[in-house]
Coordinates of C-alpha atoms in Angstrom, one line a residue:
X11 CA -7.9 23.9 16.1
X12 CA -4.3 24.2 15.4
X13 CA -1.6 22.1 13.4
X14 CA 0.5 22.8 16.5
X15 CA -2.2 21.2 18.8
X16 CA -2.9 18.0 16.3
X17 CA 1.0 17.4 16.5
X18 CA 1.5 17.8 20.6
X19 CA -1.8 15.3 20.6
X20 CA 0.0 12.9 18.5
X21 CA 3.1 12.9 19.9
X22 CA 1.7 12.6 23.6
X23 CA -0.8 9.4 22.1
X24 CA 2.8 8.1 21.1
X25 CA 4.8 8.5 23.6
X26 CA 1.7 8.3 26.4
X27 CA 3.7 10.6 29.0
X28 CA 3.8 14.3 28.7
X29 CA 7.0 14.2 29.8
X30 CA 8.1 12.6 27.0
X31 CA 6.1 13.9 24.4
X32 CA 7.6 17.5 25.1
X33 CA 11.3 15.9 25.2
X34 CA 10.2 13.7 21.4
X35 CA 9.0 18.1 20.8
X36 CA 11.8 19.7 22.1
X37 CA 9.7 22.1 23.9
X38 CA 8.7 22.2 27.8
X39 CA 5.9 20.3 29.8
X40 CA 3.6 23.3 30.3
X41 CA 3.5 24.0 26.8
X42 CA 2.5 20.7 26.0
X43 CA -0.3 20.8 29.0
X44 CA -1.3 24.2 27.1
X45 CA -1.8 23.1 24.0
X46 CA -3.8 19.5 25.1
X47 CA -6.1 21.8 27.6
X48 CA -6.6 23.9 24.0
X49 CA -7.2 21.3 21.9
X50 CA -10.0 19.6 25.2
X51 CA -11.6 22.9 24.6
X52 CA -12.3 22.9 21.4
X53 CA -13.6 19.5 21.0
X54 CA -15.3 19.8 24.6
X55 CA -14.2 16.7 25.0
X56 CA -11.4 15.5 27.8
X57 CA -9.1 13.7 25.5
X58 CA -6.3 12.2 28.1
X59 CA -6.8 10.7 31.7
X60 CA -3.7 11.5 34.0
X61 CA -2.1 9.1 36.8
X62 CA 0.8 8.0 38.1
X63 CA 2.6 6.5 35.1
X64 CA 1.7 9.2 32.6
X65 CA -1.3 9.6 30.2
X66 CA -3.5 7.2 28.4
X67 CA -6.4 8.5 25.8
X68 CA -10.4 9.0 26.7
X69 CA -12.5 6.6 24.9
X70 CA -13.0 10.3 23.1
X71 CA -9.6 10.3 21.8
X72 CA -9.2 7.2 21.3
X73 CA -11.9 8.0 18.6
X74 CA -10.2 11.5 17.9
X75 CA -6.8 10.2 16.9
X76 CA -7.1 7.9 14.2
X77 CA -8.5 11.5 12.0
X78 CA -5.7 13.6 13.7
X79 CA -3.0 10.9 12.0
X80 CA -4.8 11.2 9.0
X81 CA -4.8 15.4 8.8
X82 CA -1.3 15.4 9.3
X83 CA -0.3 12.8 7.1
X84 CA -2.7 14.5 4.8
X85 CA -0.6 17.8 5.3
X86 CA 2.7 16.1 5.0
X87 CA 1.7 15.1 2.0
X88 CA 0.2 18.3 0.5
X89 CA 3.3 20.1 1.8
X90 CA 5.4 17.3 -0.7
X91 CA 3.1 18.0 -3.4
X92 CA 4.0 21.9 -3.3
X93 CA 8.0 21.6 -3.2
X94 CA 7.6 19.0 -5.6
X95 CA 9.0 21.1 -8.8
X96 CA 10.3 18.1 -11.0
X97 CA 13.6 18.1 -9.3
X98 CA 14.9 15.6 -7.7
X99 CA 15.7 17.3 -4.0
X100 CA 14.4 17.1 -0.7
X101 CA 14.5 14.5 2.2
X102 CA 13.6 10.6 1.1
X103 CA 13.4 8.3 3.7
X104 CA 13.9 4.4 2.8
X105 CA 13.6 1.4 4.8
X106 CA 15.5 -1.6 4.4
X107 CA 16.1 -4.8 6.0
X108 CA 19.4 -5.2 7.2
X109 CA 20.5 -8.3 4.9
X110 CA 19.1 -6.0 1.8
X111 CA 21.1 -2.7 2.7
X112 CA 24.5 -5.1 2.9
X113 CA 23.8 -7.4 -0.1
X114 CA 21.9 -5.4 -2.7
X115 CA 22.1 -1.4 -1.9
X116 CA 25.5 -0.2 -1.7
X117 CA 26.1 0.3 -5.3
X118 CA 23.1 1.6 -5.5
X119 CA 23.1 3.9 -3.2
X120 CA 26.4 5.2 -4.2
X121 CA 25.5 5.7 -7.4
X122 CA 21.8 7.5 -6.5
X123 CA 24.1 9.7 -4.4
X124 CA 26.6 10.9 -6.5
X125 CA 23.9 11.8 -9.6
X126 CA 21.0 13.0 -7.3
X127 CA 23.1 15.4 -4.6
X128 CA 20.1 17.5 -3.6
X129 CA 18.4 14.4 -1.9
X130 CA 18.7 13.7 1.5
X131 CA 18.3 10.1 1.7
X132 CA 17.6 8.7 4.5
X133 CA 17.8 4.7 5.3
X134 CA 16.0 3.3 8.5
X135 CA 16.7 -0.3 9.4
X136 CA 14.6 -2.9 10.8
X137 CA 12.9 -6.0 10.3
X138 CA 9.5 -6.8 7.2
X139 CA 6.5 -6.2 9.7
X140 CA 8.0 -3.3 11.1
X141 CA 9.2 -1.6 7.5
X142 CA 5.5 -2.4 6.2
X143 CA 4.1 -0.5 9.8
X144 CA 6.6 2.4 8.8
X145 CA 5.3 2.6 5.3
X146 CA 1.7 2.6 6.7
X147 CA 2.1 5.3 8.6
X148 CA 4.1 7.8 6.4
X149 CA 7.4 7.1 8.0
X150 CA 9.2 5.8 4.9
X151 CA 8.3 6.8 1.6
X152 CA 9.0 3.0 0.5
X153 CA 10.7 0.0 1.9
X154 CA 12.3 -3.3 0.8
X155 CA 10.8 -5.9 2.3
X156 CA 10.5 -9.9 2.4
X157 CA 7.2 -11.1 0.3
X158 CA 5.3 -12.0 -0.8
X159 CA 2.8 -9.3 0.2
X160 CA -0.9 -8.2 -0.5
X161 CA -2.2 -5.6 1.0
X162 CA -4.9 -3.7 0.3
X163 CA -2.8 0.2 1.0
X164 CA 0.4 -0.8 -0.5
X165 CA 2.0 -1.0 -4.4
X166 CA 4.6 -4.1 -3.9
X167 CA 7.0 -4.7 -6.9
X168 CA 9.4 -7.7 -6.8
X169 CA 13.1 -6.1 -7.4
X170 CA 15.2 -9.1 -5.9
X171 CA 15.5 -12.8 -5.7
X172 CA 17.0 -14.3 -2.5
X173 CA 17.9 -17.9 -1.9
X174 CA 18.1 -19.0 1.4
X175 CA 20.3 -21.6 3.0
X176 CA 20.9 -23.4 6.1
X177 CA 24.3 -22.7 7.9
X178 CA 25.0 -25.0 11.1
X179 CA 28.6 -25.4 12.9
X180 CA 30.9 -27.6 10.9
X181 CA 29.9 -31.2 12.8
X182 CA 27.0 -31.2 11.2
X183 CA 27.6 -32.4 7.4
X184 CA 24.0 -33.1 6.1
X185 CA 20.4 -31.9 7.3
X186 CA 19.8 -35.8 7.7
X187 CA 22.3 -35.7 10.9
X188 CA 20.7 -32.3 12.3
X189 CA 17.4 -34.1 12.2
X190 CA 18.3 -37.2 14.3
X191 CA 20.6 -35.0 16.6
X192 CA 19.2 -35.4 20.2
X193 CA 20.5 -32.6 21.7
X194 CA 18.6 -29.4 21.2
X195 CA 18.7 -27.2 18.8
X196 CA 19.3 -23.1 19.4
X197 CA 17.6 -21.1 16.0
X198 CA 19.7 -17.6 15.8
X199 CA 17.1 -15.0 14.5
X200 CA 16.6 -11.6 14.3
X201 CA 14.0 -9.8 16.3
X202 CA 10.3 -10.6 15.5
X203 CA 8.9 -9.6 12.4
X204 CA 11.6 -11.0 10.2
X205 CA 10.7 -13.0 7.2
X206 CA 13.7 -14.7 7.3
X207 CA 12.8 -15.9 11.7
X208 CA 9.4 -17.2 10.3
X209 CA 11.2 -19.1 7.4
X210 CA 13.6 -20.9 10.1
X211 CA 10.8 -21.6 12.3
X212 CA 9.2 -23.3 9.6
X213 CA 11.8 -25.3 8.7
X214 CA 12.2 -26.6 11.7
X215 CA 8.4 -27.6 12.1
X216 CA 8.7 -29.7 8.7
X217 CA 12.2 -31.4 9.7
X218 CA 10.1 -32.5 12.7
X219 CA 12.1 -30.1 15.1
X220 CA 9.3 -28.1 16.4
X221 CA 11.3 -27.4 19.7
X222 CA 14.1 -25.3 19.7
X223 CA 15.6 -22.5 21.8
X224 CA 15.5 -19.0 20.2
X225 CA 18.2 -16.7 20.5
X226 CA 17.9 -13.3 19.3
X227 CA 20.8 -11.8 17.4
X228 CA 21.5 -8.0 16.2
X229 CA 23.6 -8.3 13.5
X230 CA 24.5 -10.6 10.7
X231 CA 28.1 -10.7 11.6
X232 CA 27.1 -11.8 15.1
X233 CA 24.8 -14.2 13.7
X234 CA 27.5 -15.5 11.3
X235 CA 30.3 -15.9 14.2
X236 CA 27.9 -17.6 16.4
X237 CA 27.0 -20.4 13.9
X238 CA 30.5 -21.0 13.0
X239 CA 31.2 -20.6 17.6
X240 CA 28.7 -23.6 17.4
X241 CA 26.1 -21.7 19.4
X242 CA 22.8 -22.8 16.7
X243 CA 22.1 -22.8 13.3
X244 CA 20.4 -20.0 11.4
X245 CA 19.0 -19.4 7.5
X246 CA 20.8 -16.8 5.4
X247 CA 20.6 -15.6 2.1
X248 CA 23.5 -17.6 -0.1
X249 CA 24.9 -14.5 -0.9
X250 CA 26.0 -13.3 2.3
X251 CA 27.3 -16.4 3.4
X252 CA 29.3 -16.8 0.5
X253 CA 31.1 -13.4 1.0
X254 CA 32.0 -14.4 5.0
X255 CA 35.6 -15.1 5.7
X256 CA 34.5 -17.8 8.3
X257 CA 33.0 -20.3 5.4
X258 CA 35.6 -22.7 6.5
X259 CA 33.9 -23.0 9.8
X260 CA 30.5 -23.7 9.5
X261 CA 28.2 -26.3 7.1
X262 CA 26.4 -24.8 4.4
X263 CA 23.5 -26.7 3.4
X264 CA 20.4 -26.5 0.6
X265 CA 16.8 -26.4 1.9
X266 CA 13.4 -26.9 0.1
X267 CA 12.7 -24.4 -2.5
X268 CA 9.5 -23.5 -1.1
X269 CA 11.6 -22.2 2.0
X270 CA 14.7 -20.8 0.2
X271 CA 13.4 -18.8 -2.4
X272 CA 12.2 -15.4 -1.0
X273 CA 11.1 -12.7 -3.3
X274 CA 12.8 -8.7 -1.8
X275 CA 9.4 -6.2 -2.5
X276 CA 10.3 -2.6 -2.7
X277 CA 6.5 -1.5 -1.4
X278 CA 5.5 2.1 -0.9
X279 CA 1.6 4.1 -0.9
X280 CA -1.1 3.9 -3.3
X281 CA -2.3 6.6 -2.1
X282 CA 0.8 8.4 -1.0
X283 CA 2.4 11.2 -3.6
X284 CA 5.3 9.7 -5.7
X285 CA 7.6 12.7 -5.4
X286 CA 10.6 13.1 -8.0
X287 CA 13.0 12.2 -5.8
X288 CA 11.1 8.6 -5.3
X289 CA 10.7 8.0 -8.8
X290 CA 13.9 9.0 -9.7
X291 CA 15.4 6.0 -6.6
X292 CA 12.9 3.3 -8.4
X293 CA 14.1 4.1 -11.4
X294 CA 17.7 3.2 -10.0
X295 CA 16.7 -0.2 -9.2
X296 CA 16.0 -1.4 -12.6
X297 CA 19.5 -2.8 -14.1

């Protein structure tokens, strides 16, 4: 059994297509076949079931691949621990949400930059359930991410406060008047699994507004231009609405603590290898 073959496996689970999986591989469909027709050998086992739309696993590798994930993430890791010399140097691959990366990181990752130049950081963007997925699965070696957060596979250490507030297009001066508004309501969110969609969509339930249109948005700017357009209403961190040159065109307005206040977790591995690069990127979040 090869490292090659556990790779091609995994990348064909993910991708469930050959087709893809040797595009994801860089490397052509019959080599792909080959090495899955290897691999079936060995484990005398069929492992994929072919048709039309591309590949899904046997109940036998649907068994098989949770242990191939964990051999290569156990190799990944053992490869880490070997180039590890005390140095700081080597590829470090962060997640962040997006209101994190424009409110809190910049300075800080500037300055990790300019002292640590033989790390190749790497920052990967998305939304809290996905970053905690990603951290899971050895994509990241950490992630900030909205809490709170238990969970059973991951250290979590608070290293941000954020306060949340409710911005609505300028008619609207109180929360009162949003509440007895009768026309609908449109909640500007990111994607699912962001802490800060769940928090609006618990507002609205305890304002008595359980229905609302959602309309997904991509960026914050978007988000920002659409509340003050008078498209919906949206919760931000105060920071980053206080630093938008449109304040003059939308309401800001306070919520309940137990909404605002979010704690940002920087969350990584317990079991995962705290390389010298890592370390050295915590130890730039302490002030």
């Amino acid at each position: 059994m090869k490292i090659c073959d556990l790779l091609t496996f995994s990348a064909v689970a993910r991708c469930a297509s050959i087709t893809a999986a040797a595009r994801e591989l860089n490397t052509v469909q019959s080599n792909v076949t080959n090495r899955i027709r290897s691999l079936e050998e060995h484990i005398g086992l069929p492992l994929l079931e072919r048709h039309s739309r591309g590949v899904t696993l046997t109940l036998a590798g649907v068994r098989f691949l949770p242990y191939v994930q964990q051999a290569l993430t156990l190799l990944d890791e053992a490869a880490k621990v070997a180039r590890d010399e005390g140095e700081p140097k080597g590829k470090l691959a962060i997640g962040s949400m997006e209101t994190t990366l424009a409110l809190r990181l910049p300075d800080i990752l500037a300055n990790f930059r300019d002292r640590y130049r033989d790390v190749n950081l790497i920052m990967k963007i998305n939304a809290t359930a996905w970053l905690v997925d990603n951290v899971l699965n050895n994509e990241v070696d950490g992630a900030f991410i909205a809490g709170p957060l238990e969970h059973p596979l991951l250290v979590a250490e608070k290293v941000f406060e954020e306060e949340l507030v409710l911005i609505t297009p300028p008619h609207y001066t109180s929360i009162e008047q949003l509440i007895s508004d009768k026309q609908d309501i449109t909640a500007l969110m990111f994607k699912q699994g962001c802490a800060y969609r769940q928090r609006l969509e618990q507002f609205l339930v305890c304002i008595g507004r359980p229905a609302f249109q959602r309309l997904e948005l991509g960026s914050l700017d978007g988000m920002i231009g659409c509340v003050s357009a008078g498209v919906g209403i949206t919760l931000l961190p105060r920071s980053i609405v206080l630093r938008s040159d449109l304040q003059l065109r939308f309401g800001m307005h306070e919520i309940a603590p137990s909404i605002a206040h979010v704690p940002t977790l920087f969350v990584r591995r317990k079991d995962a290898h705290v390389t010298t690069a890592l370390k050295c990127f915590m130890e730039s979040l302490v002030p």
